[in-house]
Coordinates of C-alpha atoms and ligand atoms in Angstrom, one line a residue:
M289 CA 69.6 106.4 85.3
K290 CA 71.1 109.8 85.0
N291 CA 72.7 111.3 88.1
T292 CA 71.5 114.9 88.3
L293 CA 73.9 115.9 91.0
Q294 CA 76.7 117.0 88.7
P295 CA 76.5 120.8 88.5
K296 CA 79.2 122.4 86.4
L297 CA 82.2 123.7 88.3
R298 CA 82.7 127.5 88.2
Q299 CA 85.5 128.8 86.0
R300 CA 88.3 129.1 88.6
G301 CA 87.6 125.8 90.2
R302 CA 87.3 124.0 86.9
A303 CA 90.5 125.5 85.6
S304 CA 92.4 124.4 88.8
V305 CA 90.9 120.9 88.7
D306 CA 91.5 120.5 85.0
F307 CA 95.1 121.7 85.5
L308 CA 95.7 118.7 87.8
A309 CA 94.4 116.2 85.2
H310 CA 96.2 117.8 82.3
M311 CA 99.4 118.1 84.3
F312 CA 99.3 114.3 84.7
H313 CA 98.9 113.8 80.9
G314 CA 101.5 116.5 80.2
T315 CA 104.1 114.8 82.3
T316 CA 103.8 111.4 80.6
R317 CA 107.2 111.7 79.0
V318 CA 108.8 112.4 82.4
R319 CA 107.3 109.2 83.7
Q320 CA 108.3 107.3 80.6
G321 CA 111.9 108.5 81.1
V322 CA 111.9 107.3 84.7
Q323 CA 110.5 103.9 83.6
E324 CA 113.3 103.6 81.0
E325 CA 115.9 104.4 83.6
L326 CA 114.4 101.8 86.0
N327 CA 114.3 99.2 83.3
S328 CA 117.9 99.8 82.2
R329 CA 119.3 99.9 85.7
F330 CA 117.3 97.1 87.4
G331 CA 115.5 95.1 84.7
E332 CA 112.9 93.1 86.6
G333 CA 114.7 93.7 89.9
A334 CA 116.1 90.2 90.5
D335 CA 119.2 91.7 92.3
L336 CA 117.2 94.1 94.5
P337 CA 116.6 93.3 98.2
D338 CA 113.5 91.2 99.1
D339 CA 112.6 93.5 102.0
L340 CA 110.5 96.4 100.6
D341 CA 112.0 99.0 102.8
E342 CA 115.5 98.0 101.9
R343 CA 114.5 97.9 98.3
H344 CA 113.1 101.4 98.6
K345 CA 116.5 102.6 99.9
A346 CA 118.3 100.8 97.2
V347 CA 116.2 102.1 94.3
T348 CA 115.9 105.7 95.5
G349 CA 119.6 105.7 96.3
V350 CA 120.3 105.2 92.6
L351 CA 117.4 107.2 91.2
S352 CA 117.7 110.3 93.4
G353 CA 120.5 111.5 91.2
E354 CA 118.3 111.5 88.1
P355 CA 116.6 114.9 87.3
G356 CA 113.5 113.1 85.8
Y357 CA 113.0 111.1 88.9
R358 CA 113.3 114.2 91.1
V359 CA 110.7 116.1 88.9
Q360 CA 108.4 113.1 89.1
Q361 CA 108.7 113.0 92.9
T362 CA 108.1 116.7 93.3
I363 CA 105.0 116.7 91.1
G364 CA 103.7 113.5 92.8
E365 CA 104.2 115.0 96.2
W366 CA 102.6 118.3 95.2
H367 CA 99.6 116.5 93.6
S368 CA 99.1 114.3 96.6
R369 CA 99.1 117.2 99.0
Q370 CA 97.1 119.6 96.9
H371 CA 94.4 117.8 95.0
G372 CA 92.0 117.5 97.9
L373 CA 92.5 121.1 98.9
I374 CA 92.0 122.3 95.3
A375 CA 88.8 120.3 95.1
M376 CA 87.6 121.8 98.3
D377 CA 88.3 125.3 96.9
A378 CA 86.3 124.4 93.8
F379 CA 83.5 123.3 96.0
E380 CA 83.5 126.6 98.0
E381 CA 83.1 128.5 94.8
L382 CA 80.1 126.4 93.9
K383 CA 78.6 126.1 97.4
P384 CA 76.0 128.9 97.1
D385 CA 74.4 127.0 94.1
V386 CA 74.9 123.5 95.1
T387 CA 73.9 123.1 98.8
E388 CA 70.3 123.9 98.0
L389 CA 70.3 121.3 95.2
L390 CA 71.9 118.7 97.4
A391 CA 69.5 119.3 100.3
R392 CA 66.6 118.6 97.9
Y393 CA 67.9 115.0 97.6
D394 CA 68.2 114.3 101.3
E395 CA 64.7 112.9 101.0
G396 CA 63.6 110.3 98.5
P397 CA 63.2 106.6 97.9
S398 CA 66.7 105.8 99.3
R399 CA 67.4 105.8 103.0
L400 CA 70.4 106.2 105.3
V401 CA 70.5 104.6 108.7
A402 CA 73.2 106.0 111.1
E403 CA 72.7 104.4 114.5
E404 CA 73.8 106.3 117.6
G405 CA 76.8 104.8 119.2
F406 CA 78.4 103.6 116.0
E407 CA 82.2 103.7 116.4
V408 CA 84.5 103.8 113.5
P409 CA 87.1 101.0 113.5
D410 CA 90.4 102.0 115.2
Y411 CA 92.4 101.6 112.0
F412 CA 90.1 104.2 110.2
D413 CA 89.9 106.7 113.0
G414 CA 92.0 109.8 112.4
V415 CA 93.7 108.4 109.3
E416 CA 94.1 110.8 106.5
I417 CA 93.4 108.3 103.8
H418 CA 94.4 109.5 100.3
R419 CA 96.1 112.3 102.3
T420 CA 92.6 113.9 102.3
R421 CA 92.5 116.6 104.9
G422 CA 90.8 115.1 108.0
G423 CA 90.2 111.8 106.2
W424 CA 87.0 110.7 104.5
D425 CA 84.9 112.7 107.0
G426 CA 87.1 115.8 107.1
H427 CA 84.8 118.1 105.3
P428 CA 81.0 118.6 105.7
Y429 CA 80.5 117.9 102.0
M430 CA 83.4 115.4 101.5
G431 CA 81.1 113.1 99.6
F432 CA 80.5 115.7 97.0
V433 CA 84.1 117.0 97.0
H434 CA 85.5 113.5 96.6
G435 CA 82.8 111.7 94.7
E436 CA 81.9 114.4 92.2
I437 CA 85.0 116.7 92.0
V438 CA 88.0 114.5 92.6
H439 CA 86.6 111.3 91.3
K440 CA 84.9 112.6 88.1
H441 CA 87.3 115.4 87.1
I442 CA 90.6 114.0 88.2
V443 CA 90.6 110.3 88.8
D444 CA 88.4 109.3 85.9
A445 CA 90.3 111.7 83.6
T446 CA 93.6 110.1 84.3
Y447 CA 92.6 106.5 84.8
P448 CA 93.6 104.1 82.0
G449 CA 90.3 103.0 80.4
G450 CA 88.2 105.1 82.8
I451 CA 87.3 104.0 86.3
F452 CA 83.5 104.2 85.8
T453 CA 83.8 101.9 82.8
Q454 CA 85.8 99.5 85.0
R455 CA 83.1 99.6 87.7
S456 CA 80.4 98.6 85.2
M457 CA 82.6 95.8 83.8
V458 CA 83.3 94.5 87.3
A459 CA 79.6 94.7 88.4
G460 CA 78.9 92.4 85.4
L461 CA 81.4 89.7 86.6
A462 CA 79.2 88.2 89.3
P463 CA 78.5 84.5 88.3
K464 CA 74.7 84.9 88.0
D465 CA 72.6 87.1 85.8
S466 CA 70.4 88.3 88.6
Y467 CA 70.3 88.6 92.3
D468 CA 67.5 89.4 94.8
R469 CA 69.5 91.1 97.6
I470 CA 72.9 92.6 97.2
L471 CA 75.2 93.9 99.9
E472 CA 78.0 96.3 98.9
M473 CA 80.7 96.7 101.5
G474 CA 82.5 100.1 101.4
C475 CA 79.9 101.7 99.1
S476 CA 81.3 105.2 99.7
T477 CA 79.5 107.9 97.6
G478 CA 77.6 105.2 95.6
H479 CA 79.7 105.0 92.4
F480 CA 79.8 101.2 92.4
T481 CA 76.3 101.0 93.9
H482 CA 75.2 102.8 90.7
A483 CA 76.9 100.2 88.5
L484 CA 75.3 97.4 90.5
A485 CA 71.9 99.1 90.2
E486 CA 72.2 99.3 86.5
T487 CA 73.5 95.7 86.1
Y488 CA 70.9 94.1 88.5
P489 CA 67.9 96.4 88.1
D490 CA 65.6 94.1 90.1
A491 CA 67.8 93.6 93.1
E492 CA 67.4 95.2 96.5
I493 CA 70.6 97.0 97.1
I494 CA 72.1 97.6 100.6
G495 CA 75.3 99.5 101.1
V496 CA 77.5 99.9 104.2
D497 CA 80.4 102.3 104.9
V498 CA 82.1 103.7 107.9
S499 CA 82.2 107.2 106.6
I500 CA 79.1 109.2 107.2
R501 CA 80.0 112.0 104.8
T502 CA 80.4 109.7 101.8
L503 CA 77.2 107.9 102.7
E504 CA 75.3 111.2 102.8
H505 CA 76.3 111.7 99.2
A506 CA 75.4 108.2 98.2
L507 CA 72.0 108.9 99.7
R508 CA 71.5 112.0 97.6
T509 CA 72.8 110.2 94.5
G510 CA 70.4 107.3 95.1
N511 CA 67.5 109.7 95.6
A512 CA 68.4 111.9 92.5
C513 CA 68.4 108.7 90.4
G514 CA 65.2 107.4 91.9
Y515 CA 66.9 104.3 93.4
R516 CA 65.7 102.6 96.6
W517 CA 69.1 102.0 98.1
Q518 CA 69.4 101.2 101.8
L519 CA 72.6 102.7 103.2
Y520 CA 74.0 102.0 106.6
L521 CA 76.8 103.5 108.7
R522 CA 78.3 100.1 109.6
A523 CA 81.6 98.3 109.2
A524 CA 82.0 95.6 106.6
E525 CA 83.3 93.2 109.3
D526 CA 80.3 93.8 111.6
T527 CA 77.2 94.7 109.6
G528 CA 74.6 93.5 112.0
F529 CA 72.4 92.1 109.3
D530 CA 70.7 88.6 109.6
D531 CA 72.5 85.4 108.8
E532 CA 71.9 84.1 105.3
S533 CA 70.1 87.3 104.2
F534 CA 71.9 88.2 100.9
D535 CA 72.6 86.3 97.7
L536 CA 75.5 88.5 96.6
V537 CA 78.1 90.3 98.7
T538 CA 80.4 92.6 96.8
S539 CA 83.0 95.4 97.0
Y540 CA 85.0 97.6 94.6
I541 CA 88.4 99.0 95.8
L542 CA 87.5 98.6 99.5
L543 CA 90.0 95.9 100.4
H544 CA 93.2 98.0 100.0
E545 CA 91.9 100.3 102.6
L546 CA 91.7 97.5 105.2
P547 CA 94.4 95.9 107.3
A548 CA 94.7 92.2 106.6
D549 CA 92.8 91.2 109.8
A550 CA 89.9 93.4 108.8
I551 CA 89.8 91.8 105.4
R552 CA 89.7 88.3 106.9
A553 CA 86.9 89.5 109.3
S554 CA 85.0 90.9 106.3
F555 CA 85.2 87.6 104.5
A556 CA 83.9 85.8 107.6
E557 CA 81.1 88.3 107.8
A558 CA 80.3 87.9 104.0
Y559 CA 80.1 84.1 104.6
R560 CA 77.7 84.5 107.5
L561 CA 75.5 86.9 105.5
L562 CA 75.3 84.8 102.3
R563 CA 72.5 82.3 101.7
P564 CA 73.8 78.8 100.8
G565 CA 74.8 79.0 97.1
G566 CA 75.3 82.8 97.4
D567 CA 78.1 84.6 95.7
L568 CA 81.0 86.9 96.6
L569 CA 82.6 89.3 94.1
M570 CA 85.3 91.7 95.1
S571 CA 87.7 93.8 93.0
D572 CA 90.8 95.5 94.2
V573 CA 94.4 96.4 93.5
A574 CA 97.1 94.3 91.9
R575 CA 98.5 91.5 94.1
Y576 CA 102.2 92.1 95.0
A577 CA 102.7 88.3 94.2
H578 CA 101.9 89.1 90.5
L579 CA 104.4 91.9 90.2
N580 CA 108.1 91.8 89.6
K581 CA 110.3 93.4 92.2
V582 CA 110.5 96.8 90.4
Q583 CA 106.7 96.9 89.8
E584 CA 106.1 96.0 93.4
W585 CA 108.4 98.8 94.6
Q586 CA 106.5 101.2 92.3
A587 CA 103.1 100.1 93.6
D588 CA 104.3 100.5 97.2
Q589 CA 105.9 103.9 96.5
L590 CA 102.6 105.1 94.9
A591 CA 100.6 103.8 97.9
R592 CA 103.0 105.6 100.2
Y593 CA 102.6 108.9 98.4
G594 CA 98.9 108.4 98.0
G595 CA 98.2 108.1 101.7
E596 CA 97.3 104.4 101.7
P597 CA 98.4 103.0 105.0
F598 CA 97.1 99.4 104.5
W599 CA 97.9 98.9 100.8
R600 CA 101.1 97.0 101.4
E601 CA 99.6 94.4 103.8
S602 CA 96.4 94.2 101.8
A603 CA 98.1 93.7 98.4
S604 CA 100.4 91.1 100.0
L605 CA 97.5 89.0 101.3
D606 CA 96.5 85.9 99.3
L607 CA 92.8 86.6 98.9
V608 CA 92.1 83.2 97.4
A609 CA 93.6 81.4 100.5
A610 CA 91.8 83.8 102.8
L611 CA 88.4 83.1 101.2
K612 CA 89.0 79.4 101.3
N613 CA 89.9 79.7 105.0
A614 CA 86.6 81.5 105.5
G615 CA 84.7 78.5 104.1
F616 CA 84.1 79.6 100.6
E617 CA 84.3 77.2 97.6
E618 CA 84.7 77.7 93.9
V619 CA 87.1 80.5 94.8
E620 CA 88.8 82.1 91.8
G621 CA 91.2 85.0 91.6
R622 CA 91.7 86.7 88.3
A623 CA 94.2 89.5 87.4
L624 CA 92.2 91.0 84.5
G625 CA 94.9 93.2 83.2
N626 CA 94.9 96.8 82.1
Q627 CA 97.6 97.9 79.6
G628 CA 99.8 95.0 80.5
Y629 CA 99.4 95.4 84.2
P630 CA 97.7 92.7 86.4
Y631 CA 94.9 95.0 87.6
P632 CA 92.1 95.0 88.6
Y633 CA 92.3 91.8 90.6
V634 CA 88.9 90.2 90.9
V635 CA 87.9 87.4 93.3
T636 CA 84.7 85.4 93.1
A637 CA 83.6 82.7 95.5
R638 CA 80.5 80.8 96.5
K639 CA 79.1 79.7 99.9
P640 CA 78.5 76.0 99.7
A641 CA 74.9 75.2 98.9
Ligands
SAM834 C1 88.1 103.7 97.8 S1 86.6 103.9 98.7 C2 85.5 102.8 97.8 C3 84.8 103.3 96.8 C4 83.5 102.8 96.3 N1 83.3 101.4 96.4 C5 83.5 103.2 94.9 O1 83.4 102.4 94.0 O2 83.7 104.4 94.7 C6 86.7 102.9 100.1 C7 85.6 103.1 101.0 O3 85.7 102.1 102.0 C8 85.2 102.7 103.2 N2 85.7 101.8 104.3 C9 86.9 101.8 104.9 N3 86.9 100.8 105.9 C10 85.7 100.3 105.9 C11 85.0 99.2 106.7 N4 85.7 98.6 107.6 N5 83.8 98.9 106.4 C12 83.1 99.6 105.4 N6 83.6 100.5 104.7 C13 84.9 100.9 104.9 C14 85.8 104.1 103.2 O4 85.0 104.9 104.1 C15 85.6 104.4 101.8 O5 84.3 105.1 101.5

């Protein structure tokens, strides 16, 4: 169903946001040059240190003399710091038109439950994830700013193959053709929720997230599309739902935002929530174990610049082993591959019948 919450950006905001996307494409050759330099100096990195921090020192020690690398770093740093602020400015320009439209969709068939006394997990509190000013809840309309402006105008425009296309593809990877009751962990502004709703039109869809601002936007999106989503301000590892009350538990790019212990706790929670024979489907970033030492350094470097404090420990975790430890069977991890890179990494698992 069409999402009607996508008003056109005004001229200045659109130009600034488009500039960010085009700058990425316009600097492709710089990145290619750095890649060639990396390949010629380090190959697959067999001689580089095992320890990632030591490796970082070794690689940057060599590359910092290269003009292309310095340009890439400067642009990367500027982009990381500025993209959220530029999107917030684009929102301010639009605010007089858009707030009334958004308020119209606070009511509708979807609902949002935010119980009093909810406490965000310690690892989430005060963390400026993605270097977003104030974190996911740092702006009264962060759901719109991130979900509509950053995500649709910048992320999707620079993502190999398109991130919305990837969400739809992943939603279709659950083992069965239909489900009655689906839980999405880390549903954020509802982009993957939307893909689930389109793929499983008869399912009851419940989403949890620890960010109220993103959930508010998911609510409006659900209402604007006429969906009956039930959204809860709750943590993936402690959802409060009844035992054996879902037949699919799923997430899309949640796990890299969680420390390893919270991932294990979320798997245990998914196991508790699933009916016997129920399925788990989760998609996330490339596993470090699938990357050579140079690729692993690159992923880690990108995570560091991108404000991803738990990426390293999350991407280093063996998700297949963690799911087996949680009691799941038929556990399968697949690096689906995107332009030769082992991403997205999708795990499926079943609770024994
Ligand atoms: C990258 S976003 C996920 C996006 C979403 N699934 C999509 O497709 O756009 C990660 C989300 O996970 C949420 N999150 C982080 N820790 C969480 C937790 N412990 N439980 C539930 N959600 C969490 C964040 O608030 C954020 O909205």
